[in-house]
Amino acid sequence: MGYAKEDIIRIVKEEHIDFIRMQFVDIFGQLKNVVITASQIEKAVSNQIAIDGSSIEGFVRINESDQYLYPDLNSFVVLPWQPEYGKVARLICDVHNPDGSAFVGDPRGVLHRVIERAKNMGFDTFNIGPEMEFFMFETDERGNPTTHTNDEVGYFDLGPLDKGEPARREMCLVLEQMGFEIEAVHHEVAAGQHEIGFKYAEAMKGADNVMTFKLVAKTIAQKHKLHATFMPKPIFGEAGNGMHMNMSLFKDGENVFYDPNGHKQLSETAYQFIAGLLAHVKGFTAITNPLVNSYKRLVPGYEAPCYKAWSASNRSALIRIPAARGKSTRLELRSPDPSCNPYLAAAVCLAAGLDGIEKKMTPPPEIVENIYEMDEATRAAHHIDSLPGSLDEALKELEKDQLILDVLGEHVATNYIEGKRKEWEEYRIRVSSWETEKYLTVY
């Protein structure tokens, strides 16, 4: 539904809303906000709330620090969980420079630019449906998270064994109050692991939904004395958290991936999009899998894909084509994890796919066999390449992929790579508990 400035000013008054959270996202996908009081709402909807960009990682240098928040009026919603005092609403914002131009370091701006490019190519809508997995862990007496789960159930199991169920149920109710359409809710493969599926949306709204979802999950889990984490691989030997990305592209209201007469009822455009994703996936893995820990999930044997291949049925493939056809035809990229910045992730996926369409790329043949069970020689014979094995390797691939660097823009690319290199360096020189257990007594 669409809001005008006057609607929001009126609702804030009528509903006695006291505070408004002006939310935005830094380049590493961390949600930031400036809280304003209701008296400032007219300034807020007129793009007059300023922030100090120099205090936000990867934004700007001290000497160019003033920036302005331009709220997306359609993102206005009252937060259903209430503090003791005062009703709170939120607005999701784009970041602009003092002269009104879009700030190049704003992740929403990166996605805006790629969506614009798709429109110039005749595609009016790019939809994404992210599937968000997360763990709920118990907290200790101080309220700090542990890695103890409070259940021992598995995939699709029912309570009363599943102690996370009351928290999960409340999350769904809160999300529905905030306008989400919840499609499926279930326990995931590992103990303490959950998934809440919500309806796909246009890419910008879909990325906003990911940020809102994380906030809701963490807030409600805390109420239940639990900690919700989207860390890709919190427990060794257990399945990790994925964020499978379902994608579809529309032109004049029609799904361009669907062709009733095409091979597997997929259009030529769909195959070109698949080819584009496969051509650039190594280059954008540092975006979709941004943590040192992400690469502990992308290993054979735990449901996460680590090889470049596509398939209509095979769940070990990187890109899967779910069975639905017609308007619901979509591609599912299975490598991203929920620690990524959803705006940048959606932007690089769309840009890679558009590149495939523009250059009329052809994907390699479909792989129907289980890729995990193939040996290296068989994989080589099928020309199946691996995804980067570490954050370091992924950053090197990103630096080689000019298209992805251009999509991010120089500002985001430089700051992102610099920040992630620091993270890798920190990890590389840190001595882990595995090393002390393995070597301390032996050597």
Coordinates of C-alpha atoms in Angstrom, one line a residue:
M1 CA 0.0 0.0 0.0
G2 CA 1.2 3.5 -0.7
Y3 CA 1.6 6.2 1.8
A4 CA 1.8 10.0 1.2
K5 CA 3.7 12.3 3.6
E6 CA 0.3 13.6 4.9
D7 CA -0.8 10.0 5.7
I8 CA 2.2 9.4 7.8
I9 CA 2.0 12.7 9.7
R10 CA -1.6 11.9 10.4
I11 CA -1.1 8.3 11.6
V12 CA 1.8 9.4 13.9
K13 CA -0.7 11.9 15.5
E14 CA -3.8 9.7 15.6
E15 CA -2.0 6.5 16.8
H16 CA 0.0 8.5 19.5
I17 CA 3.3 7.3 18.1
D18 CA 6.1 8.8 20.2
F19 CA 9.3 7.7 18.4
I20 CA 10.2 6.9 14.8
R21 CA 13.3 4.8 13.9
M22 CA 14.8 6.0 10.8
Q23 CA 16.6 2.9 9.6
F24 CA 19.4 2.4 7.0
V25 CA 22.1 -0.2 6.3
D26 CA 25.9 0.1 6.2
I27 CA 27.8 -1.7 3.5
F28 CA 28.4 -4.8 5.7
G29 CA 24.6 -5.2 6.1
Q30 CA 24.4 -4.0 9.7
L31 CA 21.1 -2.2 10.4
K32 CA 21.6 1.3 11.7
N33 CA 19.0 3.8 12.9
V34 CA 18.5 7.3 14.1
V35 CA 15.5 7.6 16.6
I36 CA 13.5 10.8 16.3
T37 CA 10.5 12.0 18.3
A38 CA 7.1 12.5 16.8
S39 CA 7.6 16.3 16.8
Q40 CA 10.2 15.8 14.0
I41 CA 8.0 13.7 11.7
E42 CA 7.3 16.5 9.2
K43 CA 11.1 17.1 8.9
A44 CA 11.6 13.3 8.5
V45 CA 9.2 12.8 5.6
S46 CA 10.6 15.9 3.9
N47 CA 14.1 14.3 3.8
Q48 CA 15.5 16.8 6.4
I49 CA 17.0 14.4 9.0
A50 CA 20.8 14.4 8.8
I51 CA 23.3 11.8 10.0
D52 CA 27.0 11.9 10.6
G53 CA 28.3 9.6 7.9
S54 CA 31.9 9.6 9.2
S55 CA 30.8 7.5 12.2
I56 CA 29.5 4.7 10.0
E57 CA 31.9 2.0 8.8
G58 CA 32.6 2.4 5.1
F59 CA 30.5 5.5 4.6
V60 CA 32.5 8.7 4.3
R61 CA 35.6 10.5 5.7
I62 CA 35.3 13.1 8.4
N63 CA 35.5 16.1 6.1
E64 CA 32.4 15.1 4.1
S65 CA 30.3 13.7 6.8
D66 CA 26.9 15.2 6.6
Q67 CA 24.3 13.0 4.9
Y68 CA 20.5 13.0 4.8
L69 CA 18.0 10.2 5.2
Y70 CA 15.3 10.0 2.5
P71 CA 12.6 7.7 3.9
D72 CA 10.8 5.2 1.7
L73 CA 7.3 6.2 2.7
N74 CA 5.9 2.8 1.9
S75 CA 8.1 1.2 4.5
F76 CA 6.3 3.0 7.4
V77 CA 5.1 0.5 10.0
V78 CA 4.4 0.5 13.7
L79 CA 6.6 -2.0 15.5
P80 CA 4.3 -4.5 17.2
W81 CA 6.6 -5.2 20.2
Q82 CA 6.3 -2.2 22.5
P83 CA 8.7 -0.8 25.0
E84 CA 7.4 0.2 28.4
Y85 CA 7.0 3.8 27.3
G86 CA 6.0 5.2 24.0
K87 CA 4.8 3.6 20.7
V88 CA 7.5 3.2 18.0
A89 CA 7.3 3.2 14.2
R90 CA 10.0 2.8 11.6
L91 CA 10.9 4.1 8.2
I92 CA 13.6 2.5 6.0
C93 CA 15.7 5.2 4.3
D94 CA 18.0 5.8 1.4
V95 CA 21.1 7.9 2.1
H96 CA 21.7 11.1 0.1
N97 CA 24.3 13.8 -0.1
P98 CA 23.6 17.4 1.1
D99 CA 23.1 18.4 -2.6
G100 CA 20.3 15.8 -2.9
S101 CA 22.2 13.3 -5.1
A102 CA 22.2 9.6 -4.0
F103 CA 25.1 8.7 -1.8
V104 CA 27.4 6.2 -3.7
G105 CA 28.1 4.2 -0.5
D106 CA 24.4 3.4 0.2
P107 CA 23.6 -0.3 -0.4
R108 CA 20.0 0.5 -1.3
G109 CA 21.4 2.9 -3.9
V110 CA 23.5 0.0 -5.4
L111 CA 20.3 -2.1 -5.8
H112 CA 18.3 0.9 -7.2
R113 CA 20.9 1.3 -9.9
V114 CA 20.8 -2.3 -11.1
I115 CA 16.9 -2.3 -11.0
E116 CA 17.1 0.8 -13.2
R117 CA 19.4 -1.1 -15.6
A118 CA 16.9 -4.0 -15.7
K119 CA 14.1 -1.5 -16.5
N120 CA 16.2 0.0 -19.4
M121 CA 16.4 -3.6 -20.8
G122 CA 12.6 -3.9 -20.7
F123 CA 12.3 -5.9 -17.4
D124 CA 9.9 -4.1 -15.1
T125 CA 10.1 -6.4 -12.0
F126 CA 12.8 -8.5 -10.4
N127 CA 11.3 -10.6 -7.6
I128 CA 13.3 -12.3 -4.8
G129 CA 12.1 -14.8 -2.3
P130 CA 14.8 -15.4 0.3
E131 CA 14.5 -18.4 2.5
M132 CA 16.0 -17.5 5.9
E133 CA 17.4 -20.1 8.2
F134 CA 18.6 -19.4 11.7
F135 CA 19.4 -21.0 15.0
M136 CA 17.9 -20.3 18.4
F137 CA 20.3 -20.8 21.3
E138 CA 19.8 -20.6 25.0
T139 CA 21.3 -17.7 26.8
D140 CA 23.3 -17.9 30.1
E141 CA 22.4 -16.3 33.4
R142 CA 23.9 -13.0 32.2
G143 CA 21.9 -13.1 29.0
N144 CA 24.8 -13.9 26.8
P145 CA 24.3 -16.4 23.9
T146 CA 25.6 -19.9 24.3
T147 CA 25.7 -22.6 21.5
H148 CA 23.3 -24.8 23.5
T149 CA 20.1 -25.5 21.7
N150 CA 16.9 -26.1 23.7
D151 CA 15.6 -28.8 21.5
E152 CA 16.7 -32.1 20.0
V153 CA 14.3 -32.3 17.1
G154 CA 15.0 -32.4 13.4
Y155 CA 13.5 -31.4 10.1
F156 CA 9.8 -30.6 10.1
D157 CA 9.4 -32.2 13.6
L158 CA 6.6 -31.1 15.9
G159 CA 6.5 -29.7 19.4
P160 CA 6.5 -30.4 22.4
L161 CA 10.1 -31.4 21.7
D162 CA 10.6 -28.2 19.8
K163 CA 11.1 -25.6 22.6
G164 CA 11.7 -22.9 20.0
E165 CA 8.1 -23.2 18.8
P166 CA 6.5 -20.6 21.0
A167 CA 9.2 -18.0 20.0
R168 CA 8.8 -19.0 16.3
R169 CA 5.0 -18.7 16.6
E170 CA 5.3 -15.2 18.1
M171 CA 7.7 -14.2 15.4
C172 CA 5.2 -15.2 12.7
L173 CA 2.4 -13.2 14.4
V174 CA 4.6 -10.1 14.7
L175 CA 5.7 -10.4 11.1
E176 CA 2.1 -10.7 9.9
Q177 CA 1.2 -7.6 11.9
M178 CA 4.0 -5.9 10.0
G179 CA 2.5 -6.9 6.6
F180 CA 4.4 -10.1 5.9
E181 CA 2.7 -13.0 4.2
I182 CA 4.1 -16.0 6.0
E183 CA 4.1 -19.1 3.7
A184 CA 5.8 -21.9 5.7
V185 CA 7.2 -22.3 9.2
H186 CA 9.2 -25.3 10.2
H187 CA 12.0 -26.7 12.2
E188 CA 15.1 -27.2 10.1
V189 CA 17.6 -30.1 9.9
A190 CA 19.8 -29.3 12.9
A191 CA 18.7 -29.1 16.5
G192 CA 17.8 -25.5 17.4
Q193 CA 17.5 -24.6 13.7
H194 CA 14.4 -22.9 12.2
E195 CA 13.1 -21.5 9.0
I196 CA 10.2 -19.1 8.4
G197 CA 9.3 -18.7 4.8
F198 CA 7.7 -15.5 3.6
K199 CA 6.2 -14.5 0.3
Y200 CA 8.5 -13.2 -2.4
A201 CA 8.5 -9.5 -3.2
E202 CA 10.0 -7.0 -5.6
A203 CA 13.8 -6.9 -5.0
M204 CA 14.0 -3.7 -2.9
K205 CA 11.1 -4.7 -0.7
G206 CA 12.5 -8.2 -0.5
A207 CA 15.8 -7.0 0.8
D208 CA 14.0 -4.7 3.2
N209 CA 12.0 -7.7 4.4
V210 CA 15.3 -9.6 5.1
M211 CA 16.5 -6.7 7.4
T212 CA 13.1 -6.5 9.2
F213 CA 13.0 -10.3 9.6
K214 CA 16.4 -10.4 11.3
L215 CA 15.4 -7.6 13.7
V216 CA 12.1 -9.4 14.5
A217 CA 13.7 -12.8 15.0
K218 CA 16.4 -11.4 17.4
T219 CA 13.9 -9.2 19.3
I220 CA 11.3 -11.9 19.9
A221 CA 13.9 -14.6 20.7
Q222 CA 15.3 -12.3 23.4
K223 CA 11.9 -12.1 24.9
H224 CA 11.9 -15.9 25.2
K225 CA 15.4 -15.8 26.8
L226 CA 16.8 -17.2 23.6
H227 CA 19.3 -15.8 21.1
A228 CA 18.5 -15.9 17.3
T229 CA 21.6 -16.1 15.2
F230 CA 22.0 -15.9 11.4
M231 CA 25.7 -16.9 11.6
P232 CA 26.3 -19.3 8.7
K233 CA 27.9 -22.2 10.6
P234 CA 27.6 -21.8 14.4
I235 CA 28.1 -25.6 15.2
F236 CA 30.8 -27.9 13.7
G237 CA 29.3 -31.1 12.3
E238 CA 25.7 -29.6 11.9
A239 CA 24.0 -28.1 8.9
G240 CA 24.6 -24.4 8.5
N241 CA 22.2 -21.5 7.9
G242 CA 21.5 -20.7 4.3
M243 CA 19.6 -18.0 2.6
H244 CA 18.5 -19.6 -0.6
M245 CA 17.6 -16.9 -3.0
N246 CA 14.6 -17.5 -5.3
M247 CA 14.5 -15.2 -8.3
S248 CA 12.1 -14.3 -11.1
L249 CA 12.0 -11.6 -13.8
F250 CA 8.9 -10.0 -15.3
K251 CA 8.2 -8.0 -18.4
D252 CA 4.7 -6.4 -18.9
G253 CA 3.4 -8.6 -16.1
E254 CA 4.6 -11.8 -17.6
N255 CA 7.2 -14.1 -16.1
V256 CA 10.0 -14.1 -18.7
F257 CA 11.6 -17.3 -17.3
Y258 CA 8.5 -19.3 -18.3
D259 CA 8.1 -20.8 -21.8
P260 CA 5.5 -23.6 -22.1
N261 CA 7.3 -24.8 -25.2
G262 CA 10.9 -24.4 -23.9
H263 CA 13.1 -27.2 -22.6
K264 CA 11.8 -28.0 -19.1
Q265 CA 9.3 -25.2 -19.8
L266 CA 12.0 -22.7 -19.3
S267 CA 12.7 -19.8 -21.7
E268 CA 15.9 -18.9 -23.4
T269 CA 16.0 -15.9 -21.1
A270 CA 15.9 -18.2 -18.1
Y271 CA 18.9 -20.2 -19.4
Q272 CA 20.8 -17.0 -20.2
F273 CA 20.2 -15.7 -16.6
I274 CA 21.4 -19.1 -15.2
A275 CA 24.5 -18.8 -17.4
G276 CA 25.1 -15.3 -16.1
L277 CA 24.8 -16.4 -12.5
L278 CA 27.3 -19.2 -13.1
A279 CA 29.7 -16.9 -15.0
H280 CA 29.9 -14.5 -12.1
V281 CA 29.2 -16.6 -9.0
K282 CA 32.8 -16.9 -8.0
G283 CA 33.1 -13.1 -8.4
F284 CA 30.2 -12.3 -6.2
T285 CA 30.6 -15.0 -3.5
A286 CA 32.4 -12.5 -1.3
I287 CA 29.1 -10.6 -1.3
T288 CA 26.7 -13.5 -0.8
N289 CA 29.0 -15.2 1.7
P290 CA 30.8 -12.4 3.4
L291 CA 32.2 -14.0 6.6
V292 CA 35.2 -16.1 7.4
N293 CA 32.6 -18.4 8.9
S294 CA 30.6 -18.6 5.7
Y295 CA 33.1 -20.9 4.1
K296 CA 32.7 -23.5 6.9
R297 CA 29.2 -23.9 5.6
L298 CA 30.1 -24.2 1.9
V299 CA 31.6 -27.7 2.2
P300 CA 30.4 -31.0 0.8
G301 CA 27.9 -33.1 2.8
Y302 CA 25.8 -30.6 4.7
E303 CA 23.1 -29.5 2.1
A304 CA 25.1 -26.4 1.2
P305 CA 26.2 -26.2 -2.5
C306 CA 29.9 -25.7 -3.1
Y307 CA 30.1 -26.6 -6.8
K308 CA 29.1 -24.6 -9.9
A309 CA 26.2 -26.4 -11.5
W310 CA 22.5 -26.2 -12.2
S311 CA 19.7 -28.7 -12.1
A312 CA 15.9 -28.9 -12.1
S313 CA 15.8 -31.6 -9.4
N314 CA 19.2 -31.9 -7.8
R315 CA 19.6 -30.3 -4.4
S316 CA 23.4 -30.6 -4.4
A317 CA 23.5 -28.1 -7.4
L318 CA 24.2 -24.5 -6.9
I319 CA 21.2 -23.4 -8.9
R320 CA 18.0 -25.4 -8.6
I321 CA 14.8 -24.9 -10.7
P322 CA 11.8 -25.5 -8.3
A323 CA 9.0 -27.5 -10.0
A324 CA 6.4 -24.7 -10.2
R325 CA 5.8 -23.2 -13.6
G326 CA 3.7 -20.4 -15.1
K327 CA 3.9 -17.1 -13.1
S328 CA 5.7 -19.0 -10.3
T329 CA 8.7 -20.1 -12.5
R330 CA 11.9 -19.2 -10.6
L331 CA 15.5 -20.0 -10.2
E332 CA 16.9 -20.8 -6.7
L333 CA 20.5 -19.8 -5.9
R334 CA 21.4 -21.9 -2.9
S335 CA 24.8 -20.5 -2.0
P336 CA 24.0 -17.2 -0.2
D337 CA 23.9 -17.2 3.6
P338 CA 21.9 -14.8 5.9
S339 CA 24.9 -12.9 7.1
C340 CA 25.1 -11.1 3.7
N341 CA 23.9 -7.6 3.0
P342 CA 20.6 -8.4 1.2
Y343 CA 20.7 -5.2 -1.0
L344 CA 24.2 -6.0 -2.4
A345 CA 23.3 -9.7 -2.7
A346 CA 20.2 -9.0 -4.8
A347 CA 22.1 -6.4 -6.8
V348 CA 24.9 -8.7 -7.8
C349 CA 22.6 -11.6 -8.6
L350 CA 20.4 -9.4 -10.9
A351 CA 23.4 -7.8 -12.6
A352 CA 25.0 -11.3 -13.2
G353 CA 21.8 -12.6 -14.7
L354 CA 21.3 -9.5 -16.9
D355 CA 24.9 -9.9 -18.1
G356 CA 24.0 -13.4 -19.2
I357 CA 20.9 -12.1 -21.0
E358 CA 22.8 -9.3 -22.7
K359 CA 25.6 -11.5 -23.9
K360 CA 23.2 -14.4 -24.8
M361 CA 25.3 -16.8 -22.7
T362 CA 24.6 -20.5 -22.7
P363 CA 24.7 -22.5 -19.4
P364 CA 26.6 -25.8 -19.2
P365 CA 24.5 -29.0 -19.4
E366 CA 22.3 -29.8 -16.4
I367 CA 23.8 -32.1 -13.8
V368 CA 21.4 -34.7 -12.4
E369 CA 23.8 -36.8 -10.5
N370 CA 24.7 -36.1 -6.9
I371 CA 27.8 -33.9 -7.2
Y372 CA 29.0 -34.6 -3.6
E373 CA 29.4 -38.3 -4.6
M374 CA 31.5 -37.6 -7.7
D375 CA 35.3 -37.7 -7.4
E376 CA 37.5 -35.0 -8.7
A377 CA 38.1 -36.6 -12.1
T378 CA 34.3 -37.0 -12.7
R379 CA 33.7 -33.4 -11.7
A380 CA 36.5 -32.2 -14.0
A381 CA 35.0 -34.3 -16.9
H382 CA 31.7 -32.5 -16.3
H383 CA 33.5 -29.1 -16.1
I384 CA 32.2 -28.6 -12.6
D385 CA 34.2 -25.9 -10.9
S386 CA 34.2 -25.2 -7.1
L387 CA 33.1 -22.0 -5.3
P388 CA 35.9 -20.1 -3.5
G389 CA 37.0 -22.1 -0.4
S390 CA 37.8 -19.2 1.9
L391 CA 37.0 -15.5 2.3
D392 CA 40.5 -14.7 1.1
E393 CA 39.9 -16.7 -2.2
A394 CA 36.5 -15.1 -2.6
L395 CA 38.0 -11.6 -2.3
K396 CA 40.6 -12.4 -4.9
E397 CA 37.8 -13.6 -7.3
L398 CA 35.8 -10.4 -6.6
E399 CA 38.8 -8.2 -7.5
K400 CA 39.0 -10.1 -10.8
D401 CA 35.3 -9.6 -11.8
Q402 CA 35.0 -6.2 -13.3
L403 CA 31.2 -6.5 -13.8
I404 CA 30.6 -7.1 -10.0
L405 CA 33.1 -4.3 -9.1
D406 CA 31.2 -1.9 -11.4
V407 CA 27.8 -2.9 -9.9
L408 CA 29.1 -2.1 -6.4
G409 CA 30.7 1.1 -7.6
E410 CA 34.2 2.1 -6.6
H411 CA 33.3 3.5 -3.1
V412 CA 31.5 0.3 -1.9
A413 CA 33.9 -2.1 -3.6
T414 CA 37.0 -0.4 -2.1
N415 CA 35.6 -0.1 1.4
Y416 CA 34.0 -3.6 1.4
I417 CA 37.2 -5.3 0.2
E418 CA 39.3 -3.3 2.7
G419 CA 37.0 -4.2 5.6
K420 CA 36.8 -7.9 4.7
R421 CA 40.6 -8.1 4.2
K422 CA 41.0 -6.9 7.7
E423 CA 38.6 -9.6 8.9
W424 CA 40.5 -12.3 7.0
E425 CA 43.9 -11.0 8.4
E426 CA 42.5 -11.0 12.0
Y427 CA 41.3 -14.6 11.5
R428 CA 44.6 -15.7 9.8
I429 CA 46.8 -14.7 12.7
R430 CA 44.5 -15.8 15.5
V431 CA 45.3 -19.1 17.3
S432 CA 42.2 -21.2 17.5
S433 CA 41.2 -23.8 20.1
W434 CA 41.5 -26.5 17.4
E435 CA 45.2 -25.7 17.0
T436 CA 45.9 -25.9 20.7
E437 CA 44.0 -29.1 21.0
K438 CA 45.7 -30.6 18.0
Y439 CA 49.3 -29.4 18.5
L440 CA 50.0 -28.3 22.1
T441 CA 50.7 -31.7 23.6
V442 CA 52.0 -33.4 20.4
Y443 CA 54.8 -30.9 19.6

